[in-house]
């Protein structure tokens, strides 16, 4: 189990080229990857996205990348000689027209736009390889944190589902005595109203059958126990399970509501309220599961 909340950071340096990658994520219904990357290596954005999505299926993921290239090996100073010549000719022409001296200093010429430029001869493949080393470590740190938080959530879910399972067993015990209790109450009520000791057994049997049919919660209990077993197996799987568990909790809520509406026993009603409270707590918790 993995949480959708996570954080991972990594730094890497090679030949005066430094890389820093920070990954963080929060809850999201789908996968939403946002990458903040320097313009000079923006061509690697799609590859980075694919690497992230290999490990993550859900969550809003923000990735921040910094890249500093201070290596002189990939930089070359370039002089635009043709442009210098044009500047000199124009300056001489202006000087002649205005009959002034044309003391042209080279240091002044270098201040003109686009005379001197620094050309980057970066090895794109080498930069991609170095960035991948940094990215891989950041992803590992990020996934590790998501797993650790997922383990904590899993333990909490196990505790809650165990509590619900115990309560369902109590409901099952109460439900087996419902008909017997109803027979006793019905016989007593008839004797009190009619003031007779003899009761029409056939009529009494019909009433019991009708009551049993209306108040039976055995099917709901069976389905609820089945959902609990599925839940226990699901949280042990090494795959994204958030959406599946969310659906399962909805079904468990449905069966619990039906039990509550059918039951006339106060003890069962109280347990139903407790189960619904715990199911709501689980539902809130699983919103953070991938």
PDB file of C-alpha atoms in Angstrom:
ATOM      1  CA  UNK A   1       0.000   0.000   0.000  1.00  0.00           C
ATOM      2  CA  UNK A   2       1.242   3.477  -0.881  1.00  0.00           C
ATOM      3  CA  UNK A   3       0.098   6.860   0.298  1.00  0.00           C
ATOM      4  CA  UNK A   4      -0.517   9.563  -2.295  1.00  0.00           C
ATOM      5  CA  UNK A   5       1.350  12.017  -0.067  1.00  0.00           C
ATOM      6  CA  UNK A   6       5.114  11.936  -0.434  1.00  0.00           C
ATOM      7  CA  UNK A   7       8.326  13.889  -0.751  1.00  0.00           C
ATOM      8  CA  UNK A   8      11.710  13.057  -2.270  1.00  0.00           C
ATOM      9  CA  UNK A   9      14.811  15.075  -3.024  1.00  0.00           C
ATOM     10  CA  UNK A  10      18.165  14.316  -4.639  1.00  0.00           C
ATOM     11  CA  UNK A  11      21.301  16.168  -5.711  1.00  0.00           C
ATOM     12  CA  UNK A  12      24.039  15.178  -8.115  1.00  0.00           C
ATOM     13  CA  UNK A  13      27.229  16.898  -9.285  1.00  0.00           C
ATOM     14  CA  UNK A  14      29.652  15.977 -12.062  1.00  0.00           C
ATOM     15  CA  UNK A  15      32.411  18.072 -13.715  1.00  0.00           C
ATOM     16  CA  UNK A  16      31.010  21.323 -12.286  1.00  0.00           C
ATOM     17  CA  UNK A  17      27.516  20.446 -13.527  1.00  0.00           C
ATOM     18  CA  UNK A  18      25.048  20.279 -10.641  1.00  0.00           C
ATOM     19  CA  UNK A  19      21.528  18.851 -10.614  1.00  0.00           C
ATOM     20  CA  UNK A  20      18.834  19.094  -7.939  1.00  0.00           C
ATOM     21  CA  UNK A  21      15.423  17.430  -8.128  1.00  0.00           C
ATOM     22  CA  UNK A  22      12.557  17.759  -5.656  1.00  0.00           C
ATOM     23  CA  UNK A  23       9.376  15.673  -5.921  1.00  0.00           C
ATOM     24  CA  UNK A  24       6.282  16.123  -3.790  1.00  0.00           C
ATOM     25  CA  UNK A  25       2.699  14.909  -4.111  1.00  0.00           C
ATOM     26  CA  UNK A  26      -0.734  15.270  -2.567  1.00  0.00           C
ATOM     27  CA  UNK A  27      -4.102  13.572  -3.013  1.00  0.00           C
ATOM     28  CA  UNK A  28      -5.727  13.593  -6.426  1.00  0.00           C
ATOM     29  CA  UNK A  29      -8.385  11.501  -8.088  1.00  0.00           C
ATOM     30  CA  UNK A  30      -6.161  10.840 -11.102  1.00  0.00           C
ATOM     31  CA  UNK A  31      -2.481  11.339 -11.976  1.00  0.00           C
ATOM     32  CA  UNK A  32      -1.446  14.945 -12.539  1.00  0.00           C
ATOM     33  CA  UNK A  33       2.265  15.569 -13.106  1.00  0.00           C
ATOM     34  CA  UNK A  34       3.591  19.129 -13.179  1.00  0.00           C
ATOM     35  CA  UNK A  35       7.269  19.659 -14.020  1.00  0.00           C
ATOM     36  CA  UNK A  36       9.217  22.861 -13.443  1.00  0.00           C
ATOM     37  CA  UNK A  37      12.401  22.545 -15.489  1.00  0.00           C
ATOM     38  CA  UNK A  38      15.064  24.995 -16.789  1.00  0.00           C
ATOM     39  CA  UNK A  39      14.576  26.036 -20.394  1.00  0.00           C
ATOM     40  CA  UNK A  40      17.975  24.752 -21.536  1.00  0.00           C
ATOM     41  CA  UNK A  41      17.052  21.158 -20.655  1.00  0.00           C
ATOM     42  CA  UNK A  42      13.294  21.364 -21.313  1.00  0.00           C
ATOM     43  CA  UNK A  43      13.687  18.768 -24.077  1.00  0.00           C
ATOM     44  CA  UNK A  44      13.968  16.154 -21.291  1.00  0.00           C
ATOM     45  CA  UNK A  45      10.568  16.972 -19.766  1.00  0.00           C
ATOM     46  CA  UNK A  46       8.602  14.176 -21.438  1.00  0.00           C
ATOM     47  CA  UNK A  47      11.191  11.540 -20.526  1.00  0.00           C
ATOM     48  CA  UNK A  48      11.051  12.695 -16.913  1.00  0.00           C
ATOM     49  CA  UNK A  49       7.249  12.461 -16.948  1.00  0.00           C
ATOM     50  CA  UNK A  50       7.389   8.874 -18.237  1.00  0.00           C
ATOM     51  CA  UNK A  51       9.865   7.847 -15.526  1.00  0.00           C
ATOM     52  CA  UNK A  52       7.598   9.286 -12.842  1.00  0.00           C
ATOM     53  CA  UNK A  53       4.495   7.553 -14.186  1.00  0.00           C
ATOM     54  CA  UNK A  54       6.278   4.188 -14.097  1.00  0.00           C
ATOM     55  CA  UNK A  55       6.147   4.388 -10.295  1.00  0.00           C
ATOM     56  CA  UNK A  56       3.021   6.443  -9.675  1.00  0.00           C
ATOM     57  CA  UNK A  57      -0.563   5.903 -10.792  1.00  0.00           C
ATOM     58  CA  UNK A  58      -2.458   8.509  -8.727  1.00  0.00           C
ATOM     59  CA  UNK A  59      -1.737  11.832  -7.089  1.00  0.00           C
ATOM     60  CA  UNK A  60      -0.926  15.433  -7.893  1.00  0.00           C
ATOM     61  CA  UNK A  61       2.840  15.390  -8.366  1.00  0.00           C
ATOM     62  CA  UNK A  62       4.996  18.519  -8.533  1.00  0.00           C
ATOM     63  CA  UNK A  63       8.591  18.156  -9.734  1.00  0.00           C
ATOM     64  CA  UNK A  64      11.092  20.988  -9.439  1.00  0.00           C
ATOM     65  CA  UNK A  65      14.432  20.670 -11.256  1.00  0.00           C
ATOM     66  CA  UNK A  66      17.456  22.963 -11.118  1.00  0.00           C
ATOM     67  CA  UNK A  67      20.494  22.616 -13.344  1.00  0.00           C
ATOM     68  CA  UNK A  68      23.691  24.662 -13.162  1.00  0.00           C
ATOM     69  CA  UNK A  69      26.415  24.188 -15.749  1.00  0.00           C
ATOM     70  CA  UNK A  70      29.676  25.782 -14.660  1.00  0.00           C
ATOM     71  CA  UNK A  71      31.881  23.540 -16.745  1.00  0.00           C
ATOM     72  CA  UNK A  72      34.181  25.504 -19.071  1.00  0.00           C
ATOM     73  CA  UNK A  73      34.606  22.438 -21.273  1.00  0.00           C
ATOM     74  CA  UNK A  74      31.206  22.966 -22.819  1.00  0.00           C
ATOM     75  CA  UNK A  75      31.534  26.749 -23.210  1.00  0.00           C
ATOM     76  CA  UNK A  76      33.287  28.650 -25.997  1.00  0.00           C
ATOM     77  CA  UNK A  77      33.749  32.381 -26.427  1.00  0.00           C
ATOM     78  CA  UNK A  78      32.731  33.443 -29.919  1.00  0.00           C
ATOM     79  CA  UNK A  79      33.607  36.777 -31.586  1.00  0.00           C
ATOM     80  CA  UNK A  80      31.474  38.083 -34.426  1.00  0.00           C
ATOM     81  CA  UNK A  81      34.258  39.468 -36.620  1.00  0.00           C
ATOM     82  CA  UNK A  82      31.997  40.442 -39.502  1.00  0.00           C
ATOM     83  CA  UNK A  83      29.823  42.521 -37.175  1.00  0.00           C
ATOM     84  CA  UNK A  84      32.911  44.256 -35.717  1.00  0.00           C
ATOM     85  CA  UNK A  85      33.993  45.235 -39.235  1.00  0.00           C
ATOM     86  CA  UNK A  86      30.558  46.711 -39.918  1.00  0.00           C
ATOM     87  CA  UNK A  87      30.664  48.684 -36.665  1.00  0.00           C
ATOM     88  CA  UNK A  88      34.144  50.059 -37.545  1.00  0.00           C
ATOM     89  CA  UNK A  89      33.085  51.118 -41.044  1.00  0.00           C
ATOM     90  CA  UNK A  90      29.961  52.834 -39.774  1.00  0.00           C
ATOM     91  CA  UNK A  91      31.907  54.672 -37.037  1.00  0.00           C
ATOM     92  CA  UNK A  92      34.539  55.855 -39.557  1.00  0.00           C
ATOM     93  CA  UNK A  93      31.806  57.021 -41.906  1.00  0.00           C
ATOM     94  CA  UNK A  94      30.129  59.005 -39.140  1.00  0.00           C
ATOM     95  CA  UNK A  95      33.494  60.500 -38.121  1.00  0.00           C
ATOM     96  CA  UNK A  96      34.313  61.595 -41.699  1.00  0.00           C
ATOM     97  CA  UNK A  97      30.889  63.112 -42.244  1.00  0.00           C
ATOM     98  CA  UNK A  98      31.145  65.117 -39.054  1.00  0.00           C
ATOM     99  CA  UNK A  99      34.865  65.850 -39.456  1.00  0.00           C
ATOM    100  CA  UNK A 100      35.827  64.395 -36.124  1.00  0.00           C
ATOM    101  CA  UNK A 101      38.562  61.986 -35.128  1.00  0.00           C
ATOM    102  CA  UNK A 102      37.761  58.308 -35.248  1.00  0.00           C
ATOM    103  CA  UNK A 103      39.825  56.956 -32.371  1.00  0.00           C
ATOM    104  CA  UNK A 104      38.275  53.528 -32.272  1.00  0.00           C
ATOM    105  CA  UNK A 105      39.355  51.411 -29.295  1.00  0.00           C
ATOM    106  CA  UNK A 106      38.848  47.667 -29.418  1.00  0.00           C
ATOM    107  CA  UNK A 107      37.616  47.595 -25.805  1.00  0.00           C
ATOM    108  CA  UNK A 108      34.810  49.957 -26.771  1.00  0.00           C
ATOM    109  CA  UNK A 109      33.846  47.809 -29.756  1.00  0.00           C
ATOM    110  CA  UNK A 110      33.439  44.773 -27.543  1.00  0.00           C
ATOM    111  CA  UNK A 111      30.697  46.582 -25.626  1.00  0.00           C
ATOM    112  CA  UNK A 112      28.424  46.653 -28.673  1.00  0.00           C
ATOM    113  CA  UNK A 113      25.577  44.109 -28.792  1.00  0.00           C
ATOM    114  CA  UNK A 114      26.234  40.619 -30.152  1.00  0.00           C
ATOM    115  CA  UNK A 115      29.978  41.126 -30.583  1.00  0.00           C
ATOM    116  CA  UNK A 116      30.931  38.629 -27.882  1.00  0.00           C
ATOM    117  CA  UNK A 117      28.754  35.595 -27.174  1.00  0.00           C
ATOM    118  CA  UNK A 118      29.233  32.456 -25.085  1.00  0.00           C
ATOM    119  CA  UNK A 119      28.374  29.373 -27.074  1.00  0.00           C
ATOM    120  CA  UNK A 120      27.360  26.232 -25.222  1.00  0.00           C
ATOM    121  CA  UNK A 121      28.595  22.999 -26.727  1.00  0.00           C
ATOM    122  CA  UNK A 122      26.693  20.830 -24.270  1.00  0.00           C
ATOM    123  CA  UNK A 123      26.589  17.080 -24.728  1.00  0.00           C
ATOM    124  CA  UNK A 124      22.850  16.486 -24.527  1.00  0.00           C
ATOM    125  CA  UNK A 125      23.210  12.742 -24.088  1.00  0.00           C
ATOM    126  CA  UNK A 126      25.679  13.148 -21.236  1.00  0.00           C
ATOM    127  CA  UNK A 127      23.442  15.683 -19.477  1.00  0.00           C
ATOM    128  CA  UNK A 128      20.452  13.353 -19.885  1.00  0.00           C
ATOM    129  CA  UNK A 129      22.394  10.483 -18.297  1.00  0.00           C
ATOM    130  CA  UNK A 130      23.523  12.609 -15.359  1.00  0.00           C
ATOM    131  CA  UNK A 131      20.042  14.002 -14.811  1.00  0.00           C
ATOM    132  CA  UNK A 132      18.613  10.475 -14.868  1.00  0.00           C
ATOM    133  CA  UNK A 133      20.983   9.450 -12.040  1.00  0.00           C
ATOM    134  CA  UNK A 134      19.638  12.315  -9.939  1.00  0.00           C
ATOM    135  CA  UNK A 135      16.031  11.613 -10.956  1.00  0.00           C
ATOM    136  CA  UNK A 136      16.265   7.921 -10.098  1.00  0.00           C
ATOM    137  CA  UNK A 137      17.470   8.703  -6.571  1.00  0.00           C
ATOM    138  CA  UNK A 138      14.767  11.341  -6.073  1.00  0.00           C
ATOM    139  CA  UNK A 139      12.080   8.876  -7.186  1.00  0.00           C
ATOM    140  CA  UNK A 140      13.439   6.183  -4.852  1.00  0.00           C
ATOM    141  CA  UNK A 141      13.335   8.588  -1.889  1.00  0.00           C
ATOM    142  CA  UNK A 142       9.870   9.741  -2.912  1.00  0.00           C
ATOM    143  CA  UNK A 143       8.432   6.223  -3.275  1.00  0.00           C
ATOM    144  CA  UNK A 144      10.056   5.134  -0.013  1.00  0.00           C
ATOM    145  CA  UNK A 145       8.220   7.859   1.892  1.00  0.00           C
ATOM    146  CA  UNK A 146       4.919   6.977   0.216  1.00  0.00           C
ATOM    147  CA  UNK A 147       5.385   3.336   1.196  1.00  0.00           C
ATOM    148  CA  UNK A 148       6.258   4.198   4.790  1.00  0.00           C
ATOM    149  CA  UNK A 149       3.146   6.326   5.136  1.00  0.00           C
ATOM    150  CA  UNK A 150       1.155   3.608   3.368  1.00  0.00           C
ATOM    151  CA  UNK A 151       2.338   1.060   5.962  1.00  0.00           C
ATOM    152  CA  UNK A 152       1.086   3.319   8.749  1.00  0.00           C
ATOM    153  CA  UNK A 153      -2.300   3.678   7.064  1.00  0.00           C
ATOM    154  CA  UNK A 154      -2.494  -0.084   6.505  1.00  0.00           C
ATOM    155  CA  UNK A 155      -1.996  -0.818  10.212  1.00  0.00           C
ATOM    156  CA  UNK A 156      -4.704   1.668  11.119  1.00  0.00           C
ATOM    157  CA  UNK A 157      -7.098   0.154   8.559  1.00  0.00           C
ATOM    158  CA  UNK A 158      -6.430  -3.347   9.878  1.00  0.00           C
ATOM    159  CA  UNK A 159      -7.315  -2.185  13.367  1.00  0.00           C
ATOM    160  CA  UNK A 160     -10.542  -0.534  12.221  1.00  0.00           C
ATOM    161  CA  UNK A 161     -11.706  -3.431  10.021  1.00  0.00           C
ATOM    162  CA  UNK A 162     -11.061  -5.854  12.885  1.00  0.00           C
ATOM    163  CA  UNK A 163     -13.271  -3.731  15.118  1.00  0.00           C
ATOM    164  CA  UNK A 164     -16.015  -3.699  12.464  1.00  0.00           C
ATOM    165  CA  UNK A 165     -15.745  -7.471  12.021  1.00  0.00           C
ATOM    166  CA  UNK A 166     -16.223  -8.000  15.756  1.00  0.00           C
ATOM    167  CA  UNK A 167     -19.297  -5.774  15.735  1.00  0.00           C
ATOM    168  CA  UNK A 168     -20.784  -7.678  12.792  1.00  0.00           C
ATOM    169  CA  UNK A 169     -20.374 -10.899  14.782  1.00  0.00           C
ATOM    170  CA  UNK A 170     -22.312  -9.315  17.649  1.00  0.00           C
ATOM    171  CA  UNK A 171     -25.092  -8.316  15.253  1.00  0.00           C
ATOM    172  CA  UNK A 172     -25.167 -11.887  13.944  1.00  0.00           C
ATOM    173  CA  UNK A 173     -25.548 -13.204  17.514  1.00  0.00           C
ATOM    174  CA  UNK A 174     -28.375 -10.784  18.259  1.00  0.00           C
ATOM    175  CA  UNK A 175     -30.153 -11.580  14.981  1.00  0.00           C
ATOM    176  CA  UNK A 176     -30.338 -15.326  15.750  1.00  0.00           C
ATOM    177  CA  UNK A 177     -32.397 -14.547  18.852  1.00  0.00           C
ATOM    178  CA  UNK A 178     -34.726 -12.015  17.239  1.00  0.00           C
ATOM    179  CA  UNK A 179     -37.397 -14.513  16.173  1.00  0.00           C
ATOM    180  CA  UNK A 180     -37.357 -16.342  19.510  1.00  0.00           C
ATOM    181  CA  UNK A 181     -37.737 -13.052  21.379  1.00  0.00           C
ATOM    182  CA  UNK A 182     -40.520 -11.980  19.040  1.00  0.00           C
ATOM    183  CA  UNK A 183     -42.460 -15.238  19.651  1.00  0.00           C
ATOM    184  CA  UNK A 184     -42.309 -14.740  23.404  1.00  0.00           C
ATOM    185  CA  UNK A 185     -43.387 -11.094  23.146  1.00  0.00           C
ATOM    186  CA  UNK A 186     -46.164 -11.898  20.681  1.00  0.00           C
ATOM    187  CA  UNK A 187     -47.618 -14.686  22.811  1.00  0.00           C
ATOM    188  CA  UNK A 188     -47.497 -12.513  25.897  1.00  0.00           C
ATOM    189  CA  UNK A 189     -49.130  -9.596  24.084  1.00  0.00           C
ATOM    190  CA  UNK A 190     -51.949 -11.770  22.721  1.00  0.00           C
ATOM    191  CA  UNK A 191     -52.703 -13.187  26.143  1.00  0.00           C
ATOM    192  CA  UNK A 192     -52.747  -9.706  27.659  1.00  0.00           C
ATOM    193  CA  UNK A 193     -55.069  -8.300  24.995  1.00  0.00           C
ATOM    194  CA  UNK A 194     -57.427 -11.262  24.601  1.00  0.00           C
ATOM    195  CA  UNK A 195     -57.135 -12.395  28.207  1.00  0.00           C
ATOM    196  CA  UNK A 196     -56.989 -16.054  27.199  1.00  0.00           C
ATOM    197  CA  UNK A 197     -54.440 -18.805  27.729  1.00  0.00           C
ATOM    198  CA  UNK A 198     -55.142 -20.629  24.468  1.00  0.00           C
ATOM    199  CA  UNK A 199     -53.619 -19.198  21.260  1.00  0.00           C
ATOM    200  CA  UNK A 200     -54.308 -20.076  17.643  1.00  0.00           C
ATOM    201  CA  UNK A 201     -51.014 -21.777  16.818  1.00  0.00           C
ATOM    202  CA  UNK A 202     -51.569 -21.584  13.053  1.00  0.00           C
ATOM    203  CA  UNK A 203     -52.226 -17.859  13.161  1.00  0.00           C
ATOM    204  CA  UNK A 204     -49.228 -17.396  15.429  1.00  0.00           C
ATOM    205  CA  UNK A 205     -47.007 -19.325  12.994  1.00  0.00           C
ATOM    206  CA  UNK A 206     -48.143 -17.085  10.101  1.00  0.00           C
ATOM    207  CA  UNK A 207     -47.276 -13.951  12.070  1.00  0.00           C
ATOM    208  CA  UNK A 208     -43.870 -15.376  12.923  1.00  0.00           C
ATOM    209  CA  UNK A 209     -43.127 -16.182   9.267  1.00  0.00           C
ATOM    210  CA  UNK A 210     -44.122 -12.664   8.195  1.00  0.00           C
ATOM    211  CA  UNK A 211     -41.967 -11.105  10.911  1.00  0.00           C
ATOM    212  CA  UNK A 212     -39.023 -13.364  10.135  1.00  0.00           C
ATOM    213  CA  UNK A 213     -39.164 -12.410   6.476  1.00  0.00           C
ATOM    214  CA  UNK A 214     -39.306  -8.670   7.188  1.00  0.00           C
ATOM    215  CA  UNK A 215     -36.664  -8.594   9.902  1.00  0.00           C
ATOM    216  CA  UNK A 216     -34.179 -11.128   8.523  1.00  0.00           C
ATOM    217  CA  UNK A 217     -30.733  -9.569   8.091  1.00  0.00           C
ATOM    218  CA  UNK A 218     -28.863 -12.794   7.435  1.00  0.00           C
ATOM    219  CA  UNK A 219     -28.207 -12.008   3.761  1.00  0.00           C
ATOM    220  CA  UNK A 220     -26.831  -8.575   4.626  1.00  0.00           C
ATOM    221  CA  UNK A 221     -24.592 -10.049   7.320  1.00  0.00           C
ATOM    222  CA  UNK A 222     -23.227 -12.657   4.883  1.00  0.00           C
ATOM    223  CA  UNK A 223     -22.459  -9.983   2.263  1.00  0.00           C
ATOM    224  CA  UNK A 224     -20.951  -7.681   4.867  1.00  0.00           C
ATOM    225  CA  UNK A 225     -18.643 -10.454   6.089  1.00  0.00           C
ATOM    226  CA  UNK A 226     -17.657 -11.148   2.476  1.00  0.00           C
ATOM    227  CA  UNK A 227     -16.796  -7.468   1.939  1.00  0.00           C
ATOM    228  CA  UNK A 228     -14.688  -7.467   5.122  1.00  0.00           C
ATOM    229  CA  UNK A 229     -12.713 -10.489   3.875  1.00  0.00           C
ATOM    230  CA  UNK A 230     -12.166  -8.792   0.509  1.00  0.00           C
ATOM    231  CA  UNK A 231     -11.008  -5.659   2.312  1.00  0.00           C
ATOM    232  CA  UNK A 232      -8.420  -7.632   4.341  1.00  0.00           C
ATOM    233  CA  UNK A 233      -7.019  -9.244   1.191  1.00  0.00           C
ATOM    234  CA  UNK A 234      -7.044  -6.017  -0.804  1.00  0.00           C
ATOM    235  CA  UNK A 235      -4.928  -3.973   1.611  1.00  0.00           C
ATOM    236  CA  UNK A 236      -2.182  -6.615   1.353  1.00  0.00           C
ATOM    237  CA  UNK A 237      -1.849  -6.330  -2.424  1.00  0.00           C
ATOM    238  CA  UNK A 238       1.192  -4.622  -3.932  1.00  0.00           C
ATOM    239  CA  UNK A 239      -0.730  -2.491  -6.417  1.00  0.00           C
ATOM    240  CA  UNK A 240      -2.838   0.695  -6.511  1.00  0.00           C
ATOM    241  CA  UNK A 241      -5.981  -0.140  -4.511  1.00  0.00           C
ATOM    242  CA  UNK A 242      -7.454   3.233  -3.491  1.00  0.00           C
ATOM    243  CA  UNK A 243     -10.378   3.206  -5.938  1.00  0.00           C
ATOM    244  CA  UNK A 244     -11.199  -0.455  -5.238  1.00  0.00           C
ATOM    245  CA  UNK A 245     -11.295   0.075  -1.482  1.00  0.00           C
ATOM    246  CA  UNK A 246     -13.426   3.183  -1.931  1.00  0.00           C
ATOM    247  CA  UNK A 247     -15.996   1.133  -3.856  1.00  0.00           C
ATOM    248  CA  UNK A 248     -15.861  -1.646  -1.238  1.00  0.00           C
ATOM    249  CA  UNK A 249     -16.540   0.814   1.582  1.00  0.00           C
ATOM    250  CA  UNK A 250     -19.600   2.095  -0.309  1.00  0.00           C
ATOM    251  CA  UNK A 251     -20.949  -1.464  -0.513  1.00  0.00           C
ATOM    252  CA  UNK A 252     -20.269  -2.074   3.185  1.00  0.00           C
ATOM    253  CA  UNK A 253     -22.122   1.128   4.010  1.00  0.00           C
ATOM    254  CA  UNK A 254     -25.063  -0.027   1.907  1.00  0.00           C
ATOM    255  CA  UNK A 255     -25.351  -3.363   3.732  1.00  0.00           C
ATOM    256  CA  UNK A 256     -24.972  -1.661   7.119  1.00  0.00           C
ATOM    257  CA  UNK A 257     -27.768   0.809   6.311  1.00  0.00           C
ATOM    258  CA  UNK A 258     -30.037  -2.056   5.290  1.00  0.00           C
ATOM    259  CA  UNK A 259     -29.350  -3.874   8.553  1.00  0.00           C
ATOM    260  CA  UNK A 260     -30.169  -0.710  10.474  1.00  0.00           C
ATOM    261  CA  UNK A 261     -33.440  -0.158   8.628  1.00  0.00           C
ATOM    262  CA  UNK A 262     -34.612  -3.755   9.094  1.00  0.00           C
ATOM    263  CA  UNK A 263     -33.666  -4.209  12.717  1.00  0.00           C
ATOM    264  CA  UNK A 264     -36.048  -3.354  15.547  1.00  0.00           C
ATOM    265  CA  UNK A 265     -33.602  -4.284  18.285  1.00  0.00           C
ATOM    266  CA  UNK A 266     -31.974  -1.329  20.036  1.00  0.00           C
ATOM    267  CA  UNK A 267     -28.671  -3.168  20.568  1.00  0.00           C
ATOM    268  CA  UNK A 268     -28.314  -3.824  16.831  1.00  0.00           C
ATOM    269  CA  UNK A 269     -29.225  -0.219  16.018  1.00  0.00           C
ATOM    270  CA  UNK A 270     -26.498   1.057  18.366  1.00  0.00           C
ATOM    271  CA  UNK A 271     -23.911  -1.266  16.811  1.00  0.00           C
ATOM    272  CA  UNK A 272     -24.949  -0.150  13.318  1.00  0.00           C
ATOM    273  CA  UNK A 273     -24.255   3.471  14.300  1.00  0.00           C
ATOM    274  CA  UNK A 274     -20.809   2.485  15.572  1.00  0.00           C
ATOM    275  CA  UNK A 275     -20.020   0.582  12.353  1.00  0.00           C
ATOM    276  CA  UNK A 276     -21.122   3.537  10.194  1.00  0.00           C
ATOM    277  CA  UNK A 277     -18.860   5.832  12.209  1.00  0.00           C
ATOM    278  CA  UNK A 278     -15.866   3.546  11.693  1.00  0.00           C
ATOM    279  CA  UNK A 279     -16.643   3.128   7.986  1.00  0.00           C
ATOM    280  CA  UNK A 280     -16.666   6.905   7.602  1.00  0.00           C
ATOM    281  CA  UNK A 281     -13.275   7.098   9.312  1.00  0.00           C
ATOM    282  CA  UNK A 282     -11.943   4.462   6.897  1.00  0.00           C
ATOM    283  CA  UNK A 283     -13.450   6.295   3.934  1.00  0.00           C
ATOM    284  CA  UNK A 284     -11.622   9.493   4.933  1.00  0.00           C
ATOM    285  CA  UNK A 285      -8.390   7.573   5.483  1.00  0.00           C
ATOM    286  CA  UNK A 286      -8.416   5.799   2.118  1.00  0.00           C
ATOM    287  CA  UNK A 287      -8.680   9.108   0.254  1.00  0.00           C
ATOM    288  CA  UNK A 288      -4.909   9.232   0.743  1.00  0.00           C
ATOM    289  CA  UNK A 289      -4.261   5.752  -0.701  1.00  0.00           C
ATOM    290  CA  UNK A 290      -2.868   5.422  -4.215  1.00  0.00           C
TER     291      UNK A 290
END
